[in-house]
Amino acid sequence: MLLQLRQAVLDANLELNRRGVVLYTWGNVSGIDREAGLIAIKPSGVDYAAMTVDDIVIVNLDNEVVWGEKKPSSDTRTHTALYRAFPQIGGVAHTHSTHAVAWAQARRAIPCLGTTQADYCAGEVPCTAPLPPEEVRRDYETATGDAIIRRFQALDPAAVPMVLVAGHGPFSWGTDADDAVRNAVILEEAARMATLTVTIAGRDPEPLEDYVLDYHYERKHGPNAWYGQGKK
């Protein structure tokens, strides 16, 4: 079932490992077939080195397994919450990458301090509020998705394809599983750069000027984007 999607999701999970933003079985990637309403996602607790395309699990948007012999990722309900809330996304990635987690543990958004971040995120990387205790007790993974959704009530998830969950870590998304992984890797590098910048400055630096931020974001992602070679 959905072999092409399962292969794409396997490749995306392995790319997380190759890029060094996950350790052991930490992290997970999923992709969705919107027409079918089905999601391919990493199995829970399976080492990246041992994972095959037949280990990838298919679930529906109600978190029911419809194909596969393994348990899906423990974060599945967070993924499905994001797919339901953000219909424009096609892939979700979650890691515990070092610098992004450090900012999440500090309960701090990553300010946009320079053009590198502006090229991929239209402003700061937001951080959610801590989860209420009753939501954690009721359904922690869905509550994690709900916290992200609440934080994005006034934000465009296409323009800001990444977030920090307070005390937990980063989630990112994109047009497909591969794009979600790319944004996860970029988020970790942006977090590392921000950490170094704050350390060198010895204080919280001024954010990048809005007009520079807008220029860099629009040249890659705006309606008249001109970065790269374009389509022939």
Short mmCIF file of C-alpha atoms in Angstrom, two decimals:
data_model
loop_
_atom_site.label_atom_id
_atom_site.label_comp_id
_atom_site.label_asym_id
_atom_site.label_seq_id
_atom_site.Cartn_x
_atom_site.Cartn_y
_atom_site.Cartn_z
CA MET A 1 0.00 0.00 0.00
CA LEU A 2 1.25 3.48 -0.98
CA LEU A 3 4.69 2.09 -1.75
CA GLN A 4 5.94 5.32 -3.33
CA LEU A 5 4.91 7.37 -0.28
CA ARG A 6 6.41 4.81 2.11
CA GLN A 7 9.69 4.90 0.18
CA ALA A 8 9.74 8.70 0.27
CA VAL A 9 9.09 8.69 4.02
CA LEU A 10 11.80 6.05 4.59
CA ASP A 11 14.28 8.14 2.59
CA ALA A 12 13.34 11.26 4.54
CA ASN A 13 13.85 9.51 7.88
CA LEU A 14 17.23 8.22 6.76
CA GLU A 15 18.19 11.72 5.65
CA LEU A 16 17.54 12.98 9.19
CA ASN A 17 20.04 10.40 10.38
CA ARG A 18 22.58 11.22 7.66
CA ARG A 19 22.41 14.92 8.53
CA GLY A 20 23.20 14.20 12.17
CA VAL A 21 20.09 15.78 13.68
CA VAL A 22 18.88 12.57 15.36
CA LEU A 23 20.49 9.99 17.63
CA TYR A 24 19.50 6.35 18.07
CA THR A 25 15.72 6.20 17.50
CA TRP A 26 15.05 9.86 18.29
CA GLY A 27 12.90 11.74 15.81
CA ASN A 28 10.41 10.81 13.13
CA VAL A 29 9.15 11.90 9.73
CA SER A 30 5.80 11.39 8.03
CA GLY A 31 4.21 12.20 4.69
CA ILE A 32 0.58 12.36 3.65
CA ASP A 33 -1.41 11.34 0.60
CA ARG A 34 -4.11 14.01 0.76
CA GLU A 35 -6.35 12.34 -1.80
CA ALA A 36 -6.39 9.09 0.14
CA GLY A 37 -6.34 10.78 3.55
CA LEU A 38 -3.53 8.43 4.62
CA ILE A 39 -0.20 9.09 6.32
CA ALA A 40 3.05 7.11 6.12
CA ILE A 41 5.13 7.44 9.29
CA LYS A 42 8.20 5.99 10.95
CA PRO A 43 7.60 2.99 13.24
CA SER A 44 8.11 3.50 16.96
CA GLY A 45 11.52 2.67 18.40
CA VAL A 46 13.07 1.21 15.24
CA ASP A 47 16.71 2.08 14.65
CA TYR A 48 17.40 4.01 11.46
CA ALA A 49 20.11 1.57 10.36
CA ALA A 50 17.67 -1.33 10.47
CA MET A 51 14.62 0.37 8.97
CA THR A 52 13.16 -0.78 5.64
CA VAL A 53 10.31 0.42 3.49
CA ASP A 54 8.11 -2.37 4.87
CA ASP A 55 8.58 -1.01 8.40
CA ILE A 56 6.90 2.28 7.50
CA VAL A 57 3.34 2.32 8.89
CA ILE A 58 0.23 3.72 7.21
CA VAL A 59 -2.34 5.44 9.43
CA ASN A 60 -5.42 7.52 8.73
CA LEU A 61 -6.20 10.97 10.09
CA ASP A 62 -8.01 9.32 13.02
CA ASN A 63 -4.73 7.63 14.05
CA GLU A 64 -5.91 4.17 13.06
CA VAL A 65 -3.34 1.81 11.54
CA VAL A 66 -4.52 0.72 8.10
CA TRP A 67 -1.32 -0.98 6.91
CA GLY A 68 1.84 -2.35 8.49
CA GLU A 69 2.83 -4.78 11.21
CA LYS A 70 4.67 -2.36 13.50
CA LYS A 71 3.41 0.28 15.89
CA PRO A 72 3.56 3.79 14.41
CA SER A 73 5.66 6.53 15.99
CA SER A 74 4.62 7.58 19.49
CA ASP A 75 4.30 11.11 18.05
CA THR A 76 1.71 10.04 15.46
CA ARG A 77 -1.14 12.01 17.07
CA THR A 78 0.94 15.19 16.91
CA HIS A 79 1.52 14.63 13.19
CA THR A 80 -2.15 13.98 12.46
CA ALA A 81 -3.21 17.06 14.43
CA LEU A 82 -0.91 19.18 12.25
CA TYR A 83 -2.17 17.59 9.03
CA ARG A 84 -5.76 18.29 10.04
CA ALA A 85 -5.03 21.91 11.00
CA PHE A 86 -2.63 22.81 8.15
CA PRO A 87 -4.11 21.45 4.91
CA GLN A 88 -1.30 22.96 2.83
CA ILE A 89 1.45 20.76 4.31
CA GLY A 90 2.53 17.39 2.95
CA GLY A 91 5.19 16.26 5.42
CA VAL A 92 6.11 16.63 9.10
CA ALA A 93 9.45 16.07 10.84
CA HIS A 94 10.34 15.98 14.52
CA THR A 95 13.83 15.81 16.00
CA HIS A 96 15.62 16.36 19.27
CA SER A 97 18.49 18.24 17.62
CA THR A 98 20.81 19.83 20.18
CA HIS A 99 20.58 23.57 19.63
CA ALA A 100 16.90 23.67 18.73
CA VAL A 101 16.10 21.65 21.87
CA ALA A 102 18.19 24.04 23.96
CA TRP A 103 16.05 26.98 22.82
CA ALA A 104 12.89 24.93 23.44
CA GLN A 105 14.08 24.06 26.93
CA ALA A 106 14.74 27.75 27.56
CA ARG A 107 11.14 28.39 26.45
CA ARG A 108 12.43 30.93 23.97
CA ALA A 109 11.62 31.64 20.34
CA ILE A 110 14.65 31.84 18.05
CA PRO A 111 14.83 35.46 16.89
CA CYS A 112 15.65 36.14 13.27
CA LEU A 113 19.10 37.65 13.69
CA GLY A 114 20.37 37.30 10.15
CA THR A 115 19.65 36.55 6.53
CA THR A 116 20.31 32.80 6.77
CA GLN A 117 17.19 32.27 8.85
CA ALA A 118 15.26 34.84 6.80
CA ASP A 119 15.87 32.78 3.67
CA TYR A 120 13.70 29.97 5.05
CA CYS A 121 11.49 31.40 7.80
CA ALA A 122 9.57 34.67 7.61
CA GLY A 123 10.60 35.84 11.07
CA GLU A 124 11.40 34.21 14.37
CA VAL A 125 10.96 30.50 15.01
CA PRO A 126 8.10 30.59 17.52
CA CYS A 127 7.95 28.65 20.76
CA THR A 128 4.70 27.27 22.17
CA ALA A 129 3.37 27.83 25.65
CA PRO A 130 3.93 24.97 28.10
CA LEU A 131 1.28 22.27 27.99
CA PRO A 132 -1.45 22.45 30.65
CA PRO A 133 -1.33 19.46 33.06
CA GLU A 134 -4.84 18.30 32.25
CA GLU A 135 -4.00 18.12 28.53
CA VAL A 136 -0.85 16.11 29.22
CA ARG A 137 -2.81 13.64 31.34
CA ARG A 138 -5.60 13.32 28.77
CA ASP A 139 -3.56 12.95 25.56
CA TYR A 140 0.00 14.27 25.57
CA GLU A 141 0.76 13.80 21.87
CA THR A 142 -2.46 15.42 20.63
CA ALA A 143 -1.94 18.21 23.18
CA THR A 144 1.48 18.84 21.66
CA GLY A 145 -0.12 19.32 18.26
CA ASP A 146 -2.83 21.52 19.76
CA ALA A 147 -0.19 23.73 21.42
CA ILE A 148 1.49 24.23 18.03
CA ILE A 149 -1.85 25.00 16.38
CA ARG A 150 -2.69 27.58 19.07
CA ARG A 151 0.68 29.25 18.57
CA PHE A 152 0.00 29.53 14.84
CA GLN A 153 -3.41 31.18 15.10
CA ALA A 154 -1.92 34.42 13.74
CA LEU A 155 0.89 32.84 11.69
CA ASP A 156 1.10 31.31 8.23
CA PRO A 157 2.50 27.77 8.52
CA ALA A 158 3.73 27.97 4.93
CA ALA A 159 5.83 31.07 5.71
CA VAL A 160 6.98 29.79 9.11
CA PRO A 161 7.48 26.05 8.56
CA MET A 162 9.02 25.31 11.94
CA VAL A 163 8.29 25.61 15.66
CA LEU A 164 9.70 24.82 19.09
CA VAL A 165 7.53 23.02 21.63
CA ALA A 166 8.37 24.38 25.08
CA GLY A 167 10.42 21.92 27.10
CA HIS A 168 10.36 19.39 24.29
CA GLY A 169 11.90 20.20 20.93
CA PRO A 170 11.41 21.18 17.30
CA PHE A 171 8.82 20.24 14.73
CA SER A 172 8.96 21.28 11.09
CA TRP A 173 6.86 20.67 8.01
CA GLY A 174 6.87 21.24 4.29
CA THR A 175 5.34 20.35 0.95
CA ASP A 176 6.39 16.71 1.43
CA ALA A 177 8.47 14.57 3.76
CA ASP A 178 11.76 15.58 2.14
CA ASP A 179 10.91 19.28 2.45
CA ALA A 180 9.99 18.79 6.11
CA VAL A 181 13.40 17.22 6.76
CA ARG A 182 15.17 20.04 4.95
CA ASN A 183 13.41 22.51 7.22
CA ALA A 184 14.37 20.45 10.29
CA VAL A 185 18.04 20.58 9.29
CA ILE A 186 17.81 24.32 8.55
CA LEU A 187 16.10 24.91 11.90
CA GLU A 188 18.94 23.20 13.78
CA GLU A 189 21.55 25.27 11.94
CA ALA A 190 19.60 28.49 12.59
CA ALA A 191 19.40 27.57 16.28
CA ARG A 192 23.15 26.89 16.38
CA MET A 193 23.90 30.25 14.73
CA ALA A 194 21.57 32.06 17.13
CA THR A 195 23.24 30.38 20.12
CA LEU A 196 26.68 31.47 18.92
CA THR A 197 25.48 35.00 18.16
CA VAL A 198 23.96 35.49 21.61
CA THR A 199 27.11 34.03 23.20
CA ILE A 200 29.45 36.32 21.25
CA ALA A 201 27.32 39.41 21.81
CA GLY A 202 26.94 38.70 25.52
CA ARG A 203 23.36 39.96 25.31
CA ASP A 204 20.24 39.61 23.19
CA PRO A 205 21.18 41.18 19.83
CA GLU A 206 18.80 43.31 17.81
CA PRO A 207 16.81 41.23 15.30
CA LEU A 208 17.40 41.57 11.59
CA GLU A 209 15.73 44.63 10.12
CA ASP A 210 12.28 43.83 8.75
CA TYR A 211 13.05 45.19 5.30
CA VAL A 212 16.11 42.93 4.96
CA LEU A 213 14.19 39.95 6.33
CA ASP A 214 11.35 40.54 3.86
CA TYR A 215 13.74 40.91 0.93
CA HIS A 216 15.52 37.63 1.67
CA TYR A 217 12.33 35.66 2.29
CA GLU A 218 10.51 37.04 -0.74
CA ARG A 219 13.36 36.37 -3.18
CA LYS A 220 13.06 32.64 -2.43
CA HIS A 221 9.41 32.20 -1.48
CA GLY A 222 7.42 35.22 -2.63
CA PRO A 223 4.93 35.21 -5.52
CA ASN A 224 7.62 36.64 -7.81
CA ALA A 225 10.57 34.77 -6.31
CA TRP A 226 13.72 35.18 -8.39
CA TYR A 227 16.32 33.10 -6.51
CA GLY A 228 17.90 30.24 -8.49
CA GLN A 229 17.65 29.34 -12.16
CA GLY A 230 13.88 29.23 -12.42
CA LYS A 231 11.89 26.78 -14.48
CA LYS A 232 12.77 26.12 -18.10
#
